[in-house]
XYZ file of C-alpha atoms in Angstrom:
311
model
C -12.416 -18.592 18.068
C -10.120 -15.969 18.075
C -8.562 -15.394 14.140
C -7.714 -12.279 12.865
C -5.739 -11.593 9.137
C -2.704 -8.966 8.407
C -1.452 -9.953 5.551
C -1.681 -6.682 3.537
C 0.142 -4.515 6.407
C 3.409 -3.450 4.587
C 4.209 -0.300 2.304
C 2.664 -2.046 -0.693
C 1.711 1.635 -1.443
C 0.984 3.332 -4.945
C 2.799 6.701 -5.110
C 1.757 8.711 -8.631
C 2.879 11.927 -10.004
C 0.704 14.266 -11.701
C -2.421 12.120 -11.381
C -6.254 13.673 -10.477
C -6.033 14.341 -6.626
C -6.842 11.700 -3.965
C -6.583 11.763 -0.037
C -3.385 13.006 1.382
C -2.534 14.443 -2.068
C 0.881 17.333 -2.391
C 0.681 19.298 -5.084
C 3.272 20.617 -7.438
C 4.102 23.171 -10.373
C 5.745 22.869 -13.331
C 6.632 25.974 -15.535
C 9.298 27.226 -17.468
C 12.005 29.780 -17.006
C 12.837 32.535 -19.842
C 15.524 29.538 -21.454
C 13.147 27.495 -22.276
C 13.805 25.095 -19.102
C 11.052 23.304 -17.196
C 10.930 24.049 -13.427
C 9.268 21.899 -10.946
C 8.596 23.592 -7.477
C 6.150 22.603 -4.388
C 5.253 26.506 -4.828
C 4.062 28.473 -7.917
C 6.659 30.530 -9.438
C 6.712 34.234 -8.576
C 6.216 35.558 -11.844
C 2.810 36.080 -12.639
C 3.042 35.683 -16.295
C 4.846 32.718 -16.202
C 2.633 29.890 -17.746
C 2.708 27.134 -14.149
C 0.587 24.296 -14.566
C -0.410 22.396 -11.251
C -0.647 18.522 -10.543
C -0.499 16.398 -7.593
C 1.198 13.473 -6.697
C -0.429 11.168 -3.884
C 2.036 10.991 -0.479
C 0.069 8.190 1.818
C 0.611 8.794 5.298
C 3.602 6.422 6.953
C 5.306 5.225 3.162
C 8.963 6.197 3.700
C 9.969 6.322 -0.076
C 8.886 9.688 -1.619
C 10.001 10.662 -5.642
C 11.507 13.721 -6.679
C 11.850 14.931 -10.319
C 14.668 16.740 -11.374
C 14.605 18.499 -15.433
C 18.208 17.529 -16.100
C 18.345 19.949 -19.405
C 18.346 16.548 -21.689
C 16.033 14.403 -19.527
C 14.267 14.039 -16.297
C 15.465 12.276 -13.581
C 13.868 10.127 -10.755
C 15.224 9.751 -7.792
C 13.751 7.580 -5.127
C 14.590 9.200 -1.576
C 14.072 6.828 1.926
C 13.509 7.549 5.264
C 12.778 4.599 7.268
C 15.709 2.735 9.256
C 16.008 -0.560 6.894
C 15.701 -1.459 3.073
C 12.484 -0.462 0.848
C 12.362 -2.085 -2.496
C 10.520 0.682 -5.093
C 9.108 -0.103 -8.197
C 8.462 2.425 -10.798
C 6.464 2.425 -14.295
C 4.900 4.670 -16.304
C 1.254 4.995 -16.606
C 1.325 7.399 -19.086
C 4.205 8.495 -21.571
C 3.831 10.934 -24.677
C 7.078 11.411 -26.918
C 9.476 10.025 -24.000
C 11.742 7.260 -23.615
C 12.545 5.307 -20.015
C 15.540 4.216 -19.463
C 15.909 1.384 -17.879
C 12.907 -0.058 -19.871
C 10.319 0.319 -17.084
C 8.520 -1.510 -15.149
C 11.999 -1.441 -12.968
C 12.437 -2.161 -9.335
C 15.560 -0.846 -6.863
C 16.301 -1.343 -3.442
C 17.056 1.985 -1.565
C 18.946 1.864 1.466
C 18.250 2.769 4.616
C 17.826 6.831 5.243
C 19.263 7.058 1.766
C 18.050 7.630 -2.034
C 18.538 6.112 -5.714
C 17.922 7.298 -8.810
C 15.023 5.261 -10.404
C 14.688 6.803 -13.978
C 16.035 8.904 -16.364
C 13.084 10.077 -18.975
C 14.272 11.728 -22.428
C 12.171 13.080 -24.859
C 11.788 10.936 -28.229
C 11.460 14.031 -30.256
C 12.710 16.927 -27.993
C 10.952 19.327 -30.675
C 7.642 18.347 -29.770
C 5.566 18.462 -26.301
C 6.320 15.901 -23.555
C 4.685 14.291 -20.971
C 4.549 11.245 -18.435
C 3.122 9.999 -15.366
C 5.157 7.580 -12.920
C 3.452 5.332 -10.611
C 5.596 4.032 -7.969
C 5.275 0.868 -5.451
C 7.479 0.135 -2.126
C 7.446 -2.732 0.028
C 9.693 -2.971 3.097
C 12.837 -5.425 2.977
C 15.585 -6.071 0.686
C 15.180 -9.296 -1.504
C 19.061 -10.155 -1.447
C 18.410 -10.481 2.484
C 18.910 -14.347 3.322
C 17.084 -15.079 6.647
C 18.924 -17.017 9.000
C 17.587 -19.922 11.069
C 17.293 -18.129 14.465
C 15.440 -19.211 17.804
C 12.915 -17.331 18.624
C 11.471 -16.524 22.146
C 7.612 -16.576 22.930
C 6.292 -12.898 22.310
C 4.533 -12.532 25.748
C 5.323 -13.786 29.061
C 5.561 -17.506 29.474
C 2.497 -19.969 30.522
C 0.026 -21.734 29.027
C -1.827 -20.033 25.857
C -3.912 -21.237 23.152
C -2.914 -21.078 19.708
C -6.130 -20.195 17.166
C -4.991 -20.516 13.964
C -1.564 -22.285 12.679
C 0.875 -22.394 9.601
C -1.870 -22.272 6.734
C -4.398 -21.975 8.785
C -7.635 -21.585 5.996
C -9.461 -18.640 7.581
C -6.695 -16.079 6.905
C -3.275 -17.782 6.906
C -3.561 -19.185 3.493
C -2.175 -16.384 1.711
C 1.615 -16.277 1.115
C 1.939 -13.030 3.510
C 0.525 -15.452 6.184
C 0.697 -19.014 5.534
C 3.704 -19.302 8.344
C 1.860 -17.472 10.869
C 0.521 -17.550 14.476
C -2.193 -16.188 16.100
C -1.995 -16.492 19.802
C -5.536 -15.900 21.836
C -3.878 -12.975 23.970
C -6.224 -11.295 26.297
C -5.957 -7.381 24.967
C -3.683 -5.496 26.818
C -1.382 -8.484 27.521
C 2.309 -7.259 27.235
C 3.627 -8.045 24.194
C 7.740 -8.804 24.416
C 10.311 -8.960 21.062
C 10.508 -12.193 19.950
C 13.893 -11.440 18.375
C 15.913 -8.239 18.233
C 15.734 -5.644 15.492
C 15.413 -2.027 14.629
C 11.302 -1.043 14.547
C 10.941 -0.157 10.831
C 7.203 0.410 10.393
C 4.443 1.164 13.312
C 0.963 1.909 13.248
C -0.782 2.441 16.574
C -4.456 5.016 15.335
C -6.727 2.023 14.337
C -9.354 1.865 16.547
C -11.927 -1.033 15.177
C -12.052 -4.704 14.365
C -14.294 -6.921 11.846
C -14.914 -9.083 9.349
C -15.654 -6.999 6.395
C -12.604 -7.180 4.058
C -13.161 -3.968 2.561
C -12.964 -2.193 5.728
C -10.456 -4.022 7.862
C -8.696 -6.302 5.481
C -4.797 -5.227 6.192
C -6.189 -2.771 8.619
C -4.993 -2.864 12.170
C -2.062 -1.743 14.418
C 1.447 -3.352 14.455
C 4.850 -3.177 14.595
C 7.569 -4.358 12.158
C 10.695 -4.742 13.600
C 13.856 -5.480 11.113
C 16.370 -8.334 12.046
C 20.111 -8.561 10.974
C 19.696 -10.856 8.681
C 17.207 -8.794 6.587
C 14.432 -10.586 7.637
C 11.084 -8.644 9.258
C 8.747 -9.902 12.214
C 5.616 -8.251 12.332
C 3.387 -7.942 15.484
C -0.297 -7.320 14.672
C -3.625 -6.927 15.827
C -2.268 -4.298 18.869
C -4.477 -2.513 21.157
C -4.769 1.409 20.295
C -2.611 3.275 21.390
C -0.509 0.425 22.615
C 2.737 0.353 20.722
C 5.250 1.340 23.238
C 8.553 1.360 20.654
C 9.322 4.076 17.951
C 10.512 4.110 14.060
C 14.540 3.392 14.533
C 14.363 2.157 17.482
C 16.991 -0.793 18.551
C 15.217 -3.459 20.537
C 16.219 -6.299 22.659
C 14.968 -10.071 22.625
C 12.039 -9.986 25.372
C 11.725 -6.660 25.482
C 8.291 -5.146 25.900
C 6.660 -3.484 23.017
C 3.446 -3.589 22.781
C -0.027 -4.404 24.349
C -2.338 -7.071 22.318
C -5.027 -6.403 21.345
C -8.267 -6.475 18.482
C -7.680 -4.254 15.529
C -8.331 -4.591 11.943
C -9.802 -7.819 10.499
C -10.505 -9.602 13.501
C -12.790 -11.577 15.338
C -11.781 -11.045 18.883
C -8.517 -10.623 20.918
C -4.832 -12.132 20.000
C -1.781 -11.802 18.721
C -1.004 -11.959 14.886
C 2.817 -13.189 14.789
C 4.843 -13.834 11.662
C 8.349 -13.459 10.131
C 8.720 -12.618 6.506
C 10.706 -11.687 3.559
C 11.028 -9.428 0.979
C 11.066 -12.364 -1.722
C 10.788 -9.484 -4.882
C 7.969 -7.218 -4.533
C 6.005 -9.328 -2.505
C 6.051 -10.022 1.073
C 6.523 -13.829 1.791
C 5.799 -15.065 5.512
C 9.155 -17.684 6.169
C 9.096 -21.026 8.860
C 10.431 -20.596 12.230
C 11.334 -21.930 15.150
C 9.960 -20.778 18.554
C 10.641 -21.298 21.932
C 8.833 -21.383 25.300
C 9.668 -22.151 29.096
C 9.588 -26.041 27.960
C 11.031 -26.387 25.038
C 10.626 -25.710 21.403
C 6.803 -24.983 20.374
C 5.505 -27.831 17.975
C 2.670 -25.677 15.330
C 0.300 -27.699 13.638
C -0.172 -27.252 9.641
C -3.555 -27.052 8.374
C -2.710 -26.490 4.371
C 0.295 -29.268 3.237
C 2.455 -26.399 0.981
C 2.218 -22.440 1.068
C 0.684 -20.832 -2.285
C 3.221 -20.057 -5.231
């Protein structure tokens, strides 16, 4: 039986400042000029005897939303700057905060455009005569929670005939989750042309994943797909794609039945098929929504395993 997961694919990504290294770490330096002001800079200041201390903040490969800290004189500010072609909802907190005061209150989440930026934070000292420090952990998920999905008809996402469906709406191997409880998987043959179900921008691809499995820790949100961002704010996400076999580009405007893709067996899977589902942002956290489909005869009828998604 063909049954795969995907739940976890979305920029549900931890971005810190000035925490210990990881993978695909930048690095920064703060210092401070002959006033007294604190300078941040992505290279160490030119002075030699200027006191720079170095820390890193962690920049995962493919998460649109990047922070910059600005010293301000009176505070710091945090701004929250996005490059991907639809809505990413940030949420920022402190991890670590001596003798300075958030404001708002954090945690606190914003929604930053499309290609633009927000300003997250403003962080002022407490007792600007004494030291100060913080550390600000950041988490973005794709999709603006305002967005209210339409009811909408979607086409088949392959060429039409006779296919069999694996796993349904809250289907207990992997659908049970609310990320996938109103999800498809459709046993696809890999490299079977994969077509738009509905039209949309391409906000998110990832096409370098070369295995498939069952181990969670390994593959579990692991696998190649595209998310492709519809008018009405909602997202459908195609998953489970052969390597190398996304055929669209980030930004790019698509067309109902247009081809994207090639299926495949990626990530946590068991063999080949399609992962299909449409979801919303419903407030940091991805929500997989009903819809309708259609084929050559007709509207398709899914069967429900599980009576309710989770809460």
């Amino acid at each position: 039986m063909n049954r795969g997961r995907a739940g976890s694919i979305a920029w549900l990504a931890l971005v810190a400042l000035a925490l210990p290294p990881p993978a695909e770490a930048a690095r920064f330096w703060r210092w401070k000029d002959g006033q007294g002001t604190t300078i941040y800079g992505d290279r160490p200041p030119a002075d030699p005897a200027a006191d720079a201390r170095s820390g890193t903040f962690r920049r995962p490969p493919g998460d649109p939303v990047v922070l910059h800290v600005r010293d301000r004189g009176s505070h710091y500010e945090i701004t929250a700057f996005n490059s991907a072609p639809g809505p990413v909802q940030v949420q920022l907190d402190l991890a670590r905060a001596d003798n300075v005061r958030p404001v708002p209150a954090l945690p606190a989440s914003q929604v930053v455009p499309a290609g633009g930026s927000v300003v997250v934070a403003r962080i002022y000292p407490v007792d600007p005569r004494l030291p100060n420090a913080f550390e600000a952990n950041m988490l973005q998920l794709p999709g603006d929670p305002r967005a209210r999905p339409l009811d909408f008809e979607y086409r088949v996402p392959f060429d039409y005939g006779r296919v069999r469906v694996d796993q349904g709406f809250g289907g207990r191997f992997s659908h049970s989750d609310a990320q996938n409880f109103y999800a498809i998987d459709f046993a696809l043959p890999e490299g079977t042309p994969v077509l738009a179900a509905r039209g949309g921008t391409v906000m998110q691809v990832e096409s370098d994943f070369q295995r498939a499995g069952l181990d969670r820790e390994h593959y579990g949100g692991r696998a190649n797909f595209i998310r492709i961002l519809h008018e009405d704010g909602s997202m459908a996400l195609y998953a489970h794609l052969k390597p190398e076999g996304v055929e669209v580009r980030v930004g790019q405007q698509v067309r109902q039945g247009q081809r994207i893709a090639l299926s495949g067996n990626t990530g946590y899977s068991t063999a080949p098929h399609l992962h299909f589902a449409v979801q919303a942002n419903g407030g940091m956290r991805l929500e997989a929504i009903p819809f309708r489909m259609f084929g050559a005869l007709g509207e398709l009828k899914f069967a429900r395993e599980d009576p309710a998604p989770p809460r």
